Amino acid sequence: MKAVILSIGQELTSGQTVDTNSAWLSQKLGERGIETIEHRTVADQRRQIADAIAESVKKVDLLIVTGGLGPTEDDLTRFALADVLGVELVVDAAAMEHMEAFFRGRGWRMSESNRVQAMAPKGANMLPNLLGTAPGLACRIGAADVYVMPGVPYEMKDMYARCVAPHLPAQRGAIIHHILHTFGAGESNVGAAIADLMKRDSNPLVGTTVAGGMVSIRIISKASTADEARELANATARQVKERLGAFVVGEGDDTMASVVGGLLRRAGATLSTAESCTGGMVGEMITAVPGSSEYYTGGVVAYANQVKMQLLGVSEQMLVEHGAVSEPVAMQMAVGARERFNTTWAVSITGVAGPGGGTEAKPVGLVYVGLAGKDCRLVERLMIPGLRDIVRLRASLNALNILRMRLIG
Amino acid sequence: MKAVILSIGQELTSGQTVDTNSAWLSQKLGERGIETIEHRTVADQRRQIADAIAESVKKVDLLIVTGGLGPTEDDLTRFALADVLGVELVVDAAAMEHMEAFFRGRGWRMSESNRVQAMAPKGANMLPNLLGTAPGLACRIGAADVYVMPGVPYEMKDMYARCVAPHLPAQRGAIIHHILHTFGAGESNVGAAIADLMKRDSNPLVGTTVAGGMVSIRIISKASTADEARELANATARQVKERLGAFVVGEGDDTMASVVGGLLRRAGATLSTAESCTGGMVGEMITAVPGSSEYYTGGVVAYANQVKMQLLGVSEQMLVEHGAVSEPVAMQMAVGARERFNTTWAVSITGVAGPGGGTEAKPVGLVYVGLAGKDCRLVERLMIPGLRDIVRLRASLNALNILRMRLIG
């Protein structure tokens, strides 16, 4: 079974609101083995909505529509649906009663305009809305099942669970999404390493995405049962891991920080941080992980040189000779943090995040990340392309990654 | 001029990633008076992408496509575009040179797979990508201008500003989006204060959204010229500001941190931070603002009590008597940071971010934010509902906000 998800609303096409309903629905459908082949969003225009519905039902056997069921003049989805069906709108007595009860129950006056919400295209079924005034609609157009729900996310999610999911035909197949997160290889190298696994129309289907500074590998497998699909995905995941080795940071909800945290916990080790250009981003990432107090004691944000000297013991001579963005300063920052915080490990970052502050010798994007441990003193020199946010993000991930590489040996 | 925005990617149609590019692009086009009539998202399937392009260019005179330009097997947008144009892909010498330079400049090895990114459908123009390896594409299909950009948001935004916006025809009508950011009032209170301005179908159209812990007010005005539309929006913005006063933090691209930074700069004042449960988030927010080194010297992430004592001079007695999450400890953290960093101001945060660590007396969401200045010692007690991420975000914004309120008097 294949689906199209259609969202209705001027606030979406104008960019005032980001559509999150479609992604949520695609995930839910995917869990049931239903593949979403397209998301589509059109404004509150009766003709446009009707065209989008008519075109979609030709392509797939499931169309889910959200939005445009409200009481105002620009809520036109039910009219467009009636146009496509070639029928009139008729009042649904039960829906009218339910809506009147909804208003009575809250001691609100029901305005005339609400009455239209109790109207459905002749032959369509009403889907009760327990959280709002706009019922949903269900009907069949040609070979496609069509469900129309309100655009308000929590109303839609409740209605989907009660009125749509239970009626979706059980799929013979199941679709499993297995995601691996890599760091340090670059998307093109990752792609080259697994090119043969990424052939189109293969099962599992393998793809890559760049998000949050990491390259993620999606493994989407289809099989007759969820277990088979999972086994299929796991087999491919094992191949990917063999080829990419230590570039693979984690899976699913893992983050660089949660993986490093797990390694520190297992090693019974502790960590502190010394950050300049990232201003606390590494600490923020580490402490975003619940329970990070088990291994993270804290850090210094040494933005000014004075702070680098005073709180981390970086020598003035080093700062004068080599500058704040240099290998020896990165090293002293890490060593200084490790001593002061008395931790097993300390990571440090100093760099030019931009947009200003770059020079010929030290351009924007130049970053040194340091790692200090018992018998370990490492500094990596990075040239990170991109804007300030990206330089800081990639610098922070690199700082955690050199520690990760060390911890996994 | 009307536009369709087409997004390419399995990660979008499967719901793994929420498409934010389309909303951003619609806003930018709207600012130029170009109406987006449809958003559409299809998976990485050559045929589907080609069909979506072919159908879209029949409807509108501007088609913007994002995604599918990467170097891997599942990046098929350029192939689909060539299919629609009925031409071959040819190597663009300049693009190849630019890409080789991009890799040389970073001392990276360019993998074979990258070469495809220097290929364009015969007759199409390459749009240089200054932040990544995938150039964009521009061509004309029938009566429509077609621009194809990478899906990575920051690459897309930079390319749009340089290579697309300047070439969009001037429109007669203009749509202006004016955005005000508020903090501390709560969405329902903001809504109540400006209810009369939020009437549907009015011009400007006013709406509220919650994002990043702030309540934003969107003012969308239409007029025959950008100046008229801007004046219309400004008039409404003035009304909103009169009613919400100090709750209004800033406008447009302002962030809490950039606004506080501006106030500090104007006052010639400096700031340091002392963070416990936020782990560096406040420092990260402050330093996300270019030029923040002018007023921010640094901070201490005092996650462990030992660090609170050692680096911030919090007394052991206070920690024993009142616990780490308490008013006196928040105060000592701020005072300690201000002394050690020798800054005009210091803010501190200590709290229970959860999910664990809550008690009857000190539940998850209990946060104290402190402010220390020359003749100023403030601590605010907050109870922040929500998950760990939200507690940390709201705590960080509150810490910056008490300083903001103090600085604006």
Short mmCIF file of C-alpha atoms in Angstrom, two decimals, chain A residues 12-16 18-20 23 26-27 36-43 48 59 72-74 177 179 187-189 191 195 198-201 205 207-209 218 220 278-281 283-284 287-290 292-293 296-304 307 310-311 340-341 355 383 385-388 390 392, chain B residues 10-20 23 26-27 36-45 48 55 59 71-74 76 102 106 108-109 111 113-114 131 154 177 200-201 218 220 278-281 283-284 287-290 292-293 296-304 307 310-311 340-341 355 388 392:
data_model
loop_
_atom_site.label_atom_id
_atom_site.label_comp_id
_atom_site.label_asym_id
_atom_site.label_seq_id
_atom_site.Cartn_x
_atom_site.Cartn_y
_atom_site.Cartn_z
CA LEU A 12 1.87 26.41 5.41
CA THR A 13 2.35 27.51 1.80
CA SER A 14 3.27 31.03 2.97
CA GLY A 15 5.87 29.61 5.34
CA GLN A 16 4.33 31.03 8.52
CA VAL A 18 6.28 24.50 9.31
CA ASP A 19 4.28 21.37 8.48
CA THR A 20 5.11 18.71 11.06
CA ALA A 23 6.40 13.75 8.85
CA SER A 26 4.67 9.17 7.36
CA GLN A 27 6.37 7.63 10.38
CA THR A 36 4.47 7.47 1.75
CA ILE A 37 5.55 8.42 -1.77
CA GLU A 38 4.70 12.10 -1.59
CA HIS A 39 3.93 15.02 0.70
CA ARG A 40 1.98 17.84 -0.80
CA THR A 41 0.81 21.18 0.61
CA VAL A 42 -1.64 23.56 -1.04
CA ALA A 43 -3.28 26.79 0.10
CA GLN A 48 -6.39 23.67 -5.88
CA LYS A 59 -1.40 7.52 -7.79
CA THR A 72 -14.24 29.98 8.68
CA GLU A 73 -14.61 30.98 5.03
CA ASP A 74 -11.12 29.83 4.24
CA HIS A 177 13.97 2.06 9.26
CA ILE A 179 19.70 4.43 10.95
CA GLU A 187 29.29 12.10 2.75
CA SER A 188 31.08 11.35 -0.52
CA ASN A 189 33.49 8.91 1.13
CA GLY A 191 28.76 6.96 -0.24
CA ALA A 195 27.92 2.52 -3.18
CA MET A 198 22.89 2.06 -2.31
CA LYS A 199 21.70 0.72 -5.66
CA ARG A 200 18.24 1.97 -6.46
CA ASP A 201 15.19 -0.22 -5.99
CA LEU A 205 17.11 0.61 0.32
CA GLY A 207 20.59 6.25 1.55
CA THR A 208 22.65 8.94 3.23
CA THR A 209 21.69 12.26 4.79
CA ARG A 218 19.27 5.13 6.33
CA ILE A 220 14.96 0.88 4.86
CA THR A 278 32.44 26.97 20.97
CA GLY A 279 31.57 28.89 24.13
CA GLY A 280 30.07 25.93 26.01
CA MET A 281 28.60 23.91 23.16
CA GLY A 283 29.42 20.96 27.67
CA GLU A 284 25.88 21.58 26.50
CA THR A 287 24.91 17.45 29.60
CA ALA A 288 22.00 17.04 27.18
CA VAL A 289 22.40 13.34 28.01
CA PRO A 290 20.52 12.33 31.18
CA SER A 292 25.91 12.78 32.41
CA SER A 293 26.81 13.92 35.93
CA TYR A 296 31.14 14.93 33.45
CA THR A 297 32.34 17.25 36.21
CA GLY A 298 32.31 20.53 34.31
CA GLY A 299 34.37 22.88 32.23
CA VAL A 300 35.69 26.33 31.59
CA VAL A 301 34.48 28.57 28.82
CA ALA A 302 37.72 30.43 28.19
CA TYR A 303 36.60 33.01 25.67
CA ALA A 304 39.04 35.73 26.71
CA VAL A 307 40.51 33.41 31.32
CA GLN A 310 43.81 32.44 34.89
CA LEU A 311 41.49 29.43 34.95
CA ARG A 340 41.95 21.64 37.66
CA PHE A 341 38.92 19.38 37.30
CA PRO A 355 32.61 35.58 10.33
CA MET A 383 39.87 23.42 8.60
CA PRO A 385 34.23 25.11 5.85
CA GLY A 386 30.98 26.93 6.48
CA LEU A 387 29.35 29.58 8.61
CA ARG A 388 29.93 30.32 12.29
CA ILE A 390 28.67 25.05 11.41
CA ARG A 392 31.23 25.62 16.06
CA GLN B 10 13.50 9.78 1.28
CA GLU B 11 14.28 11.12 4.76
CA LEU B 12 11.47 13.66 4.21
CA THR B 13 8.79 11.40 2.73
CA SER B 14 9.53 8.74 5.36
CA GLY B 15 9.10 11.33 8.11
CA GLN B 16 12.59 11.01 9.58
CA THR B 17 13.27 14.67 8.85
CA VAL B 18 10.84 17.58 8.94
CA ASP B 19 11.15 19.81 5.87
CA THR B 20 11.95 23.35 7.06
CA ALA B 23 8.67 27.25 4.78
CA SER B 26 8.06 30.59 0.98
CA GLN B 27 8.73 33.40 3.43
CA THR B 36 3.96 29.97 -3.23
CA ILE B 37 0.93 27.94 -4.29
CA GLU B 38 2.29 24.51 -3.42
CA HIS B 39 4.92 22.61 -1.46
CA ARG B 40 5.70 19.16 -2.70
CA THR B 41 8.05 16.46 -1.42
CA VAL B 42 9.03 13.30 -3.23
CA ALA B 43 11.51 10.52 -2.46
CA ASP B 44 14.85 9.93 -4.19
CA GLN B 45 13.29 8.28 -7.23
CA GLN B 48 9.05 10.63 -9.40
CA GLU B 55 3.92 18.82 -13.53
CA LYS B 59 1.41 25.37 -13.14
CA PRO B 71 27.56 12.82 -4.49
CA THR B 72 25.90 9.53 -3.59
CA GLU B 73 23.82 6.98 -5.47
CA ASP B 74 20.57 8.33 -4.07
CA LEU B 76 19.20 11.89 -8.53
CA PHE B 102 37.40 23.24 -2.46
CA ARG B 106 41.07 21.75 2.90
CA TRP B 108 40.98 16.58 1.55
CA ARG B 109 41.04 13.81 -1.02
CA SER B 111 36.58 10.96 -4.23
CA SER B 113 31.88 10.14 -6.70
CA ASN B 114 32.17 13.91 -6.22
CA LEU B 131 29.76 26.26 1.77
CA TYR B 154 22.65 26.59 5.46
CA HIS B 177 6.67 39.36 7.16
CA ARG B 200 -8.73 36.59 10.18
CA ASP B 201 -8.59 38.05 6.68
CA ARG B 218 4.01 37.22 12.97
CA ILE B 220 2.11 39.68 7.48
CA THR B 278 22.43 23.88 31.52
CA GLY B 279 26.01 22.66 31.13
CA GLY B 280 27.18 25.53 28.93
CA MET B 281 24.01 26.35 27.02
CA GLY B 283 27.62 30.45 27.05
CA GLU B 284 26.82 28.69 23.77
CA THR B 287 28.88 33.11 21.77
CA ALA B 288 26.61 32.15 18.88
CA VAL B 289 26.49 35.92 18.31
CA PRO B 290 29.41 37.20 16.19
CA SER B 292 30.41 38.44 21.52
CA SER B 293 34.06 38.49 22.62
CA TYR B 296 31.65 37.99 27.08
CA THR B 297 34.82 36.81 28.81
CA GLY B 298 33.79 33.27 29.63
CA GLY B 299 32.26 31.05 32.24
CA VAL B 300 32.39 27.98 34.38
CA VAL B 301 30.33 24.89 33.81
CA ALA B 302 30.01 23.77 37.42
CA TYR B 303 28.27 20.46 37.01
CA ALA B 304 29.82 18.77 40.05
CA VAL B 307 33.62 22.49 40.82
CA GLN B 310 36.68 25.10 43.72
CA LEU B 311 36.12 27.35 40.72
CA ARG B 340 36.79 35.47 39.20
CA PHE B 341 36.06 36.73 35.69
CA PRO B 355 14.28 13.16 33.99
CA ARG B 388 14.95 17.95 30.06
CA ARG B 392 17.40 23.61 30.07
#
